[in-house]
Coordinates of C-alpha atoms and ligand atoms in Angstrom, one line a residue:
M25 CA 0.0 0.0 0.0
K26 CA 1.3 3.4 -0.9
L27 CA 1.8 5.6 2.1
R28 CA -0.3 8.8 2.0
S29 CA -2.2 11.2 4.2
V30 CA -6.0 11.3 4.3
R31 CA -7.5 13.7 1.6
G32 CA -8.1 17.1 3.1
T33 CA -5.6 16.7 5.9
H34 CA -2.2 18.3 6.1
D35 CA 1.0 18.0 8.1
I36 CA 2.2 21.2 9.7
Y37 CA 6.0 21.7 9.7
G38 CA 8.7 24.1 8.6
E39 CA 7.4 27.6 8.0
D40 CA 3.8 26.6 8.7
I41 CA 4.6 25.4 12.2
E42 CA 6.5 28.6 12.9
K43 CA 3.5 30.5 11.7
Y44 CA 1.2 28.4 13.8
N45 CA 3.3 29.0 16.9
I46 CA 3.4 32.8 16.3
I47 CA -0.4 32.8 15.9
E48 CA -0.9 30.8 19.1
N49 CA 1.4 33.1 21.0
K50 CA -0.2 36.3 19.8
V51 CA -3.7 35.0 20.5
S52 CA -2.7 33.9 24.0
K53 CA -1.2 37.3 24.8
I54 CA -4.2 39.2 23.5
A55 CA -6.6 36.8 25.3
E56 CA -4.7 37.4 28.5
L57 CA -4.8 41.2 28.1
N58 CA -8.5 41.0 27.7
S59 CA -9.0 38.6 30.6
F60 CA -10.2 35.6 28.5
N61 CA -9.3 32.2 30.1
K62 CA -8.3 29.3 28.0
L63 CA -10.6 26.3 27.8
E64 CA -9.6 23.2 25.8
T65 CA -12.2 20.5 25.1
P66 CA -11.7 17.0 23.8
I67 CA -11.8 16.6 20.0
F68 CA -14.8 14.3 20.2
E69 CA -18.2 14.6 21.9
F70 CA -21.5 12.8 21.8
T71 CA -23.1 13.3 18.3
D72 CA -26.3 14.7 19.9
L73 CA -24.3 17.7 21.1
F74 CA -24.0 18.9 17.5
A75 CA -27.0 17.5 15.6
K76 CA -29.8 19.6 17.1
P77 CA -28.1 23.0 17.8
L78 CA -26.3 23.2 14.5
G79 CA -29.5 22.4 12.7
E80 CA -30.4 18.8 11.7
Q81 CA -30.7 20.0 8.1
S82 CA -27.6 22.2 8.1
D83 CA -24.8 21.2 5.7
V84 CA -22.4 20.5 8.6
V85 CA -24.8 18.0 10.2
L86 CA -26.1 16.4 7.0
K87 CA -22.9 15.9 5.1
E88 CA -19.8 17.0 7.0
M89 CA -19.6 15.4 10.4
Y90 CA -17.2 12.6 11.1
S91 CA -19.3 10.4 13.3
F92 CA -18.8 6.9 14.4
K93 CA -20.1 4.3 16.8
D94 CA -18.0 3.7 19.9
R95 CA -17.6 0.1 21.0
N96 CA -20.4 0.5 23.5
E97 CA -22.7 1.6 20.6
E98 CA -22.7 5.3 21.6
M99 CA -22.5 7.7 18.7
L100 CA -19.5 10.1 18.8
T101 CA -18.5 12.9 16.5
L102 CA -15.2 14.7 15.9
R103 CA -16.0 18.3 16.8
P104 CA -16.9 20.3 13.6
E105 CA -16.9 23.6 15.6
Y106 CA -16.0 24.9 19.0
T107 CA -19.0 26.8 20.3
T108 CA -21.2 23.8 21.3
P109 CA -18.3 22.0 23.0
M110 CA -17.4 25.2 24.9
I111 CA -21.0 25.5 26.1
R112 CA -21.0 21.8 27.1
A113 CA -17.8 22.2 29.0
A114 CA -19.1 25.3 30.8
I115 CA -22.3 23.5 31.8
T116 CA -20.7 20.2 32.9
N117 CA -17.9 21.9 34.9
N118 CA -20.3 24.4 36.6
L119 CA -18.6 27.4 35.1
L120 CA -21.8 29.3 34.6
N121 CA -22.2 30.3 38.3
E122 CA -20.2 33.4 37.8
L123 CA -21.2 35.4 34.7
P124 CA -20.1 36.7 32.3
L125 CA -17.8 33.8 31.3
K126 CA -15.1 34.9 28.9
I127 CA -13.2 32.0 27.3
F128 CA -11.0 31.2 24.3
G129 CA -9.6 28.1 22.8
L130 CA -7.5 26.9 19.8
G131 CA -7.3 23.6 18.1
P132 CA -8.4 21.2 15.3
M133 CA -11.9 20.9 13.9
F134 CA -13.2 18.3 11.5
R135 CA -15.5 18.7 8.5
R136 CA -15.9 16.4 5.5
E137 CA -16.0 19.3 3.0
R138 CA -14.7 19.2 -0.6
P139 CA -11.0 20.1 -0.1
Q140 CA -9.7 23.1 -2.0
K141 CA -7.3 26.0 -1.3
G142 CA -8.1 27.3 2.2
R143 CA -10.5 24.4 2.9
Y144 CA -9.5 21.3 4.7
R145 CA -11.2 18.3 6.4
Q146 CA -9.0 18.8 9.5
F147 CA -8.2 22.5 10.1
N148 CA -7.4 24.6 13.1
Q149 CA -9.5 27.3 14.6
I150 CA -9.1 30.1 17.2
N151 CA -12.3 30.6 19.2
F152 CA -13.5 33.4 21.5
E153 CA -16.8 33.2 23.4
I154 CA -18.7 35.3 26.0
F155 CA -21.6 33.7 27.8
G156 CA -24.1 35.5 30.0
T157 CA -24.6 39.0 28.7
N158 CA -26.6 40.7 25.9
D159 CA -24.8 44.0 26.4
F160 CA -23.8 45.4 23.0
M161 CA -20.4 46.0 24.6
A162 CA -19.7 42.2 24.5
D163 CA -20.4 42.2 20.7
L164 CA -18.1 45.2 20.3
E165 CA -15.4 43.7 22.5
L166 CA -15.3 40.4 20.5
I167 CA -15.2 42.2 17.2
I168 CA -12.4 44.5 18.5
I169 CA -10.4 41.5 19.7
G170 CA -10.8 39.8 16.4
N171 CA -9.6 42.9 14.6
E172 CA -6.7 43.2 17.0
I173 CA -5.6 39.6 16.4
L174 CA -5.8 39.9 12.6
K175 CA -4.1 43.2 12.5
S176 CA -1.2 42.1 14.8
I177 CA -0.6 38.9 12.8
L178 CA -1.3 40.3 9.3
P179 CA -0.1 44.0 9.4
N180 CA 0.3 44.1 5.6
S181 CA -2.9 42.4 4.6
S182 CA -6.2 44.0 3.9
F183 CA -9.4 42.6 5.2
T184 CA -12.9 43.9 5.6
L185 CA -15.3 43.7 8.5
N186 CA -18.8 42.8 7.3
L187 CA -21.6 43.4 9.7
N188 CA -25.3 42.5 9.8
T189 CA -28.1 41.9 12.3
L190 CA -30.5 39.0 12.0
G191 CA -32.8 40.4 14.7
H192 CA -34.2 38.7 17.7
K193 CA -34.4 34.9 17.4
N194 CA -38.2 34.8 17.5
N195 CA -38.5 37.4 14.8
L196 CA -35.9 35.6 12.8
N197 CA -38.0 32.5 12.8
E198 CA -41.0 34.5 11.5
Y199 CA -38.8 35.9 8.8
K200 CA -37.5 32.4 7.8
I201 CA -41.1 31.3 7.3
K202 CA -41.8 34.3 5.1
L203 CA -38.6 33.7 3.1
S204 CA -39.4 29.9 2.7
N205 CA -42.8 30.8 1.2
Y206 CA -41.2 33.3 -1.2
F207 CA -38.6 30.8 -2.4
K208 CA -41.2 28.0 -2.7
D209 CA -43.0 30.0 -5.4
K210 CA -39.7 30.4 -7.3
K211 CA -38.5 26.9 -6.7
E212 CA -38.1 25.9 -10.3
K213 CA -35.6 28.6 -11.0
L214 CA -33.4 28.0 -8.0
S215 CA -30.2 25.9 -8.1
D216 CA -30.5 22.4 -6.8
E217 CA -28.5 23.2 -3.8
S218 CA -30.8 26.1 -2.9
K219 CA -33.9 24.0 -3.6
E220 CA -32.9 21.8 -0.7
K221 CA -32.6 24.7 1.6
I222 CA -36.1 26.2 1.1
Q223 CA -37.7 24.3 4.0
T224 CA -34.7 23.9 6.2
N225 CA -32.4 26.9 5.9
P226 CA -33.8 29.5 3.6
L227 CA -31.4 32.2 5.0
R228 CA -28.5 30.3 3.3
I229 CA -30.1 30.9 -0.1
L230 CA -29.5 34.6 0.4
D231 CA -25.7 34.1 0.3
S232 CA -25.7 31.6 -2.6
K233 CA -23.1 32.4 -5.3
N234 CA -25.3 31.0 -8.1
E235 CA -26.3 33.8 -10.5
N236 CA -30.0 32.8 -10.8
D237 CA -30.2 32.4 -7.0
I238 CA -28.8 35.9 -6.6
L239 CA -31.3 37.4 -9.0
I240 CA -34.2 35.7 -7.1
S241 CA -32.8 36.7 -3.8
N242 CA -32.6 40.3 -4.9
S243 CA -36.4 40.6 -4.8
A244 CA -36.8 38.4 -1.7
P245 CA -38.5 40.0 1.4
T246 CA -35.9 41.7 3.5
M247 CA -35.2 41.1 7.1
Q248 CA -35.6 44.8 8.0
E249 CA -39.3 44.7 8.9
F250 CA -38.7 41.8 11.2
I251 CA -36.0 43.6 13.2
S252 CA -37.3 45.2 16.4
L253 CA -36.4 48.7 17.6
E254 CA -34.4 47.2 20.4
E255 CA -32.4 45.1 18.1
K256 CA -31.8 48.1 15.8
N257 CA -30.5 50.1 18.7
H258 CA -28.3 47.3 19.8
F259 CA -26.8 47.2 16.2
S260 CA -26.4 50.9 16.0
E261 CA -24.5 51.1 19.3
I262 CA -22.0 48.5 18.0
K263 CA -21.5 50.6 14.9
K264 CA -21.0 53.7 17.0
G265 CA -18.4 51.9 19.0
L266 CA -16.5 50.8 15.9
D267 CA -16.7 54.4 14.5
L268 CA -15.2 55.6 17.8
L269 CA -12.2 53.4 17.4
K270 CA -12.1 54.1 13.6
I271 CA -12.5 50.4 12.8
K272 CA -13.9 50.3 9.3
Y273 CA -16.9 48.0 8.4
V274 CA -19.4 47.5 5.7
E275 CA -23.0 46.7 6.4
N276 CA -23.9 43.6 4.5
N277 CA -27.5 42.7 4.7
K278 CA -26.9 39.4 2.9
L279 CA -24.6 38.2 5.6
V280 CA -26.2 35.2 7.3
R281 CA -23.9 32.5 8.7
G282 CA -23.7 28.8 8.1
L283 CA -25.0 27.4 11.3
D284 CA -28.6 27.5 12.5
Y285 CA -28.1 28.9 15.9
Y286 CA -27.1 32.4 15.0
C287 CA -29.3 35.5 15.6
S288 CA -28.9 39.2 16.2
T289 CA -25.4 40.5 15.5
V290 CA -23.4 38.5 12.9
F291 CA -20.0 39.5 11.5
E292 CA -17.2 38.3 9.2
F293 CA -13.7 39.5 8.4
K294 CA -13.1 38.8 4.7
T295 CA -10.0 39.1 2.6
S296 CA -9.7 39.5 -1.2
E297 CA -6.3 37.8 -1.1
L298 CA -7.5 34.1 -0.9
G299 CA -9.9 33.4 -3.7
S300 CA -13.3 31.9 -2.9
Q301 CA -12.5 30.8 0.7
D302 CA -12.3 34.4 1.7
T303 CA -13.6 34.4 5.3
L304 CA -10.8 34.6 7.9
L305 CA -13.0 35.0 10.9
G306 CA -16.7 34.8 11.5
G307 CA -19.1 34.9 14.4
G308 CA -22.2 36.2 16.0
R309 CA -24.8 35.9 18.7
Y310 CA -26.4 32.7 19.6
D311 CA -29.0 33.7 22.3
G312 CA -31.0 30.7 23.2
L313 CA -28.4 28.1 22.4
I314 CA -27.1 27.6 25.9
G315 CA -30.6 26.9 27.1
V316 CA -31.2 24.4 24.2
L317 CA -28.1 22.5 25.3
G318 CA -29.5 22.1 28.9
G319 CA -27.9 25.1 30.5
P320 CA -29.6 28.3 31.9
D321 CA -31.4 30.5 29.5
I322 CA -28.5 33.0 29.1
P323 CA -27.3 34.7 25.9
G324 CA -24.0 34.1 24.2
I325 CA -21.8 35.4 21.5
G326 CA -18.5 34.2 19.9
W327 CA -16.4 33.9 16.8
A328 CA -14.0 31.5 15.1
A329 CA -11.1 32.2 12.9
G330 CA -9.2 29.7 10.6
I331 CA -5.6 29.4 11.4
E332 CA -4.7 27.9 8.0
R333 CA -6.2 30.8 6.2
I334 CA -4.5 33.4 8.4
S335 CA -1.2 31.4 7.9
M336 CA -1.6 31.6 4.1
L337 CA -1.5 35.4 4.3
M338 CA 1.3 35.6 6.8
K339 CA 4.8 36.7 5.9
L340 CA 7.5 35.4 8.2
N341 CA 10.2 37.9 8.9
Y342 CA 13.3 35.9 9.8
N343 CA 15.1 37.9 12.4
S344 CA 17.1 35.2 14.0
L345 CA 15.6 31.8 13.8
C346 CA 18.8 30.3 14.9
K347 CA 21.5 32.6 16.2
V348 CA 24.6 30.5 16.1
H349 CA 25.9 27.7 13.9
L350 CA 28.7 25.5 15.3
A351 CA 31.5 24.1 13.2
I352 CA 34.3 21.8 14.2
T353 CA 37.2 20.4 12.3
D354 CA 37.9 17.1 14.1
K355 CA 36.3 14.7 16.6
K356 CA 39.4 15.2 18.8
Y357 CA 38.0 18.6 19.9
N358 CA 34.6 17.2 20.9
S359 CA 34.8 18.3 24.5
H360 CA 35.2 21.9 23.4
I361 CA 32.1 21.9 21.4
Q362 CA 30.2 20.2 24.3
K363 CA 31.3 23.0 26.6
I364 CA 30.1 25.8 24.2
M365 CA 26.8 24.0 23.6
N366 CA 26.1 23.8 27.2
F367 CA 27.1 27.4 27.7
L368 CA 24.8 28.6 24.9
R369 CA 21.9 26.5 26.2
K370 CA 22.3 28.0 29.7
N371 CA 22.3 31.5 28.2
N372 CA 19.2 30.9 26.1
I373 CA 21.0 31.3 22.8
S374 CA 19.7 29.2 19.9
F375 CA 22.3 27.1 18.1
Y376 CA 22.6 24.4 15.5
W377 CA 25.2 21.7 14.8
N378 CA 24.9 18.9 12.3
Y379 CA 27.4 16.4 13.6
K380 CA 29.8 17.0 10.8
Y381 CA 33.5 17.1 11.6
N382 CA 34.3 19.2 8.6
I383 CA 34.0 23.0 8.4
K384 CA 32.9 23.1 4.8
K385 CA 30.2 20.4 5.2
S386 CA 29.0 22.1 8.3
L387 CA 28.8 25.6 6.7
S388 CA 27.0 24.5 3.5
K389 CA 24.0 24.1 5.8
A390 CA 24.6 27.5 7.5
N391 CA 24.0 29.3 4.2
S392 CA 20.6 27.9 3.7
K393 CA 19.4 28.9 7.1
K394 CA 19.0 32.3 8.6
I395 CA 22.0 32.3 11.0
E396 CA 23.8 35.3 12.4
Y397 CA 27.1 33.9 13.8
V398 CA 29.3 30.9 13.3
I399 CA 31.5 29.6 16.1
L400 CA 34.5 27.7 14.8
I401 CA 36.4 25.1 16.7
G402 CA 39.8 23.7 15.6
E403 CA 43.1 22.8 17.0
N404 CA 44.1 26.3 18.1
E405 CA 40.8 27.0 19.7
F406 CA 40.9 23.7 21.5
N407 CA 44.5 24.0 22.7
N408 CA 44.2 27.6 23.9
N409 CA 40.6 27.4 25.2
Y410 CA 39.0 30.1 23.1
Y411 CA 36.4 30.3 20.3
S412 CA 36.6 31.9 16.8
V413 CA 33.3 33.7 16.3
R414 CA 32.4 35.0 12.8
N415 CA 29.7 37.5 12.3
L416 CA 28.0 36.5 9.0
N417 CA 26.6 39.9 8.3
T418 CA 29.9 41.7 8.5
G419 CA 32.2 38.8 7.7
K420 CA 34.4 39.9 10.7
Q421 CA 35.9 37.1 12.8
S422 CA 37.1 37.4 16.5
Q423 CA 38.8 35.2 18.9
L424 CA 36.9 35.1 22.2
K425 CA 36.9 33.5 25.6
E426 CA 33.7 31.9 26.7
S427 CA 33.0 34.8 29.1
E428 CA 33.2 37.3 26.3
I429 CA 30.8 35.5 23.9
I430 CA 27.4 36.7 25.3
K431 CA 28.3 40.4 25.0
Y432 CA 29.7 39.9 21.5
L433 CA 26.6 38.1 20.3
N434 CA 24.2 40.6 21.7
D435 CA 26.0 43.7 20.5
Ligands
AMP13 P1 -17.2 28.7 10.6 O1 -17.1 27.8 11.9 O2 -17.7 27.9 9.5 O3 -17.9 30.0 10.9 O4 -15.7 29.0 10.3 C1 -15.0 30.0 11.0 C2 -13.6 30.1 10.3 O5 -12.9 28.8 10.3 C3 -13.7 30.4 8.8 O6 -13.8 31.8 8.6 C4 -12.5 29.9 8.2 O7 -11.4 30.8 8.4 C5 -12.2 28.7 9.1 N1 -12.7 27.5 8.4 C6 -14.0 27.0 8.3 N2 -14.0 25.8 7.6 C7 -12.8 25.6 7.2 C8 -12.2 24.5 6.5 N3 -12.9 23.5 6.0 N4 -10.8 24.6 6.2 C9 -10.1 25.6 6.7 N5 -10.6 26.6 7.4 C10 -11.9 26.6 7.7

């Protein structure tokens, strides 16, 4: 059998793992600054956790979940998204006694989608959630944190914040019925994919990319009349907050979201640099969901961002991935290289050696890596207990005692 990885999965190594680590670090720092605590959940849960809340007729539940029977006949599912496991964890660990609860997490999700650029079957997400408040300040805070994270990781990329409100969940249900009826009359003209959504998820027809669907959607009843004054005020407070901070946004009344549980504020950060898989980060309110899952009837809001998509836009700037390269001419001087390695380790200076007892072979590697200094060890260095240190930027070489090295490397 030919060895291969499963379609839609990918290994993370080299530059990608460096990017992954940078993203994880920045996210953790920003989370800490904003007092969000980390919560990691298992990658599988009981299937029931997802089926109902995500919508039994949603694409994710119908076609994309990796579900399997455990040996004791219980149905399990690899998590396709993070909000429901976060809520499950908050309920089962009694974390909802003190509200609001602000949490974040990071890790792999699984969806059996058609793989393409920016779309995988196992991918990694960053997730931020706030449970227990319907204050517009929570919506604002999450959008600002999302913006902050993207800006700090992608300072040279352009992305656009799209905003919409779907109104209160009860009104949204009325609107969905009206929309269903409208599309039912036009059924014959809709794409096959949209036909399937008339009964189950008519909102998704509004963001179809099919030309006929778009034409029909253009004359569909709009959400506006179903949005209460209270919801309109909530939405305009968010916009005012963004204006105050000069965070640009576009109002996009076609923005719905893939999963059934969303209502009220929804938002997405989109980029024009990635082709069709253009959403970097998406989220919104899910008032009612925590109650549906068996928790108290408290509101919630959150977002998820795709690490792979962020990574694709990221440019690494190699400052000093590995500060020092070691080179030695002969095995006889081994104790000298051991000493300097130990010294560098203790002083937190990154170094690399490839077990070659030949300067030329050692250095051929040094050129392909971003390295600032070479420490050379030969007969003289060994006999007189010093090191020859070459600065690769200037080409200058100096003979230094161990105690002089740190100052030299940091100058
Ligand atoms: P969603 O949970 O569908 O709202 O997705 C949130 C974010 O996760 C998206 O904006 C993407 O950045 C990322 N994402 C979703 N699905 C995939 C996938 N199949 N492959 C890679 N990234 C994904």
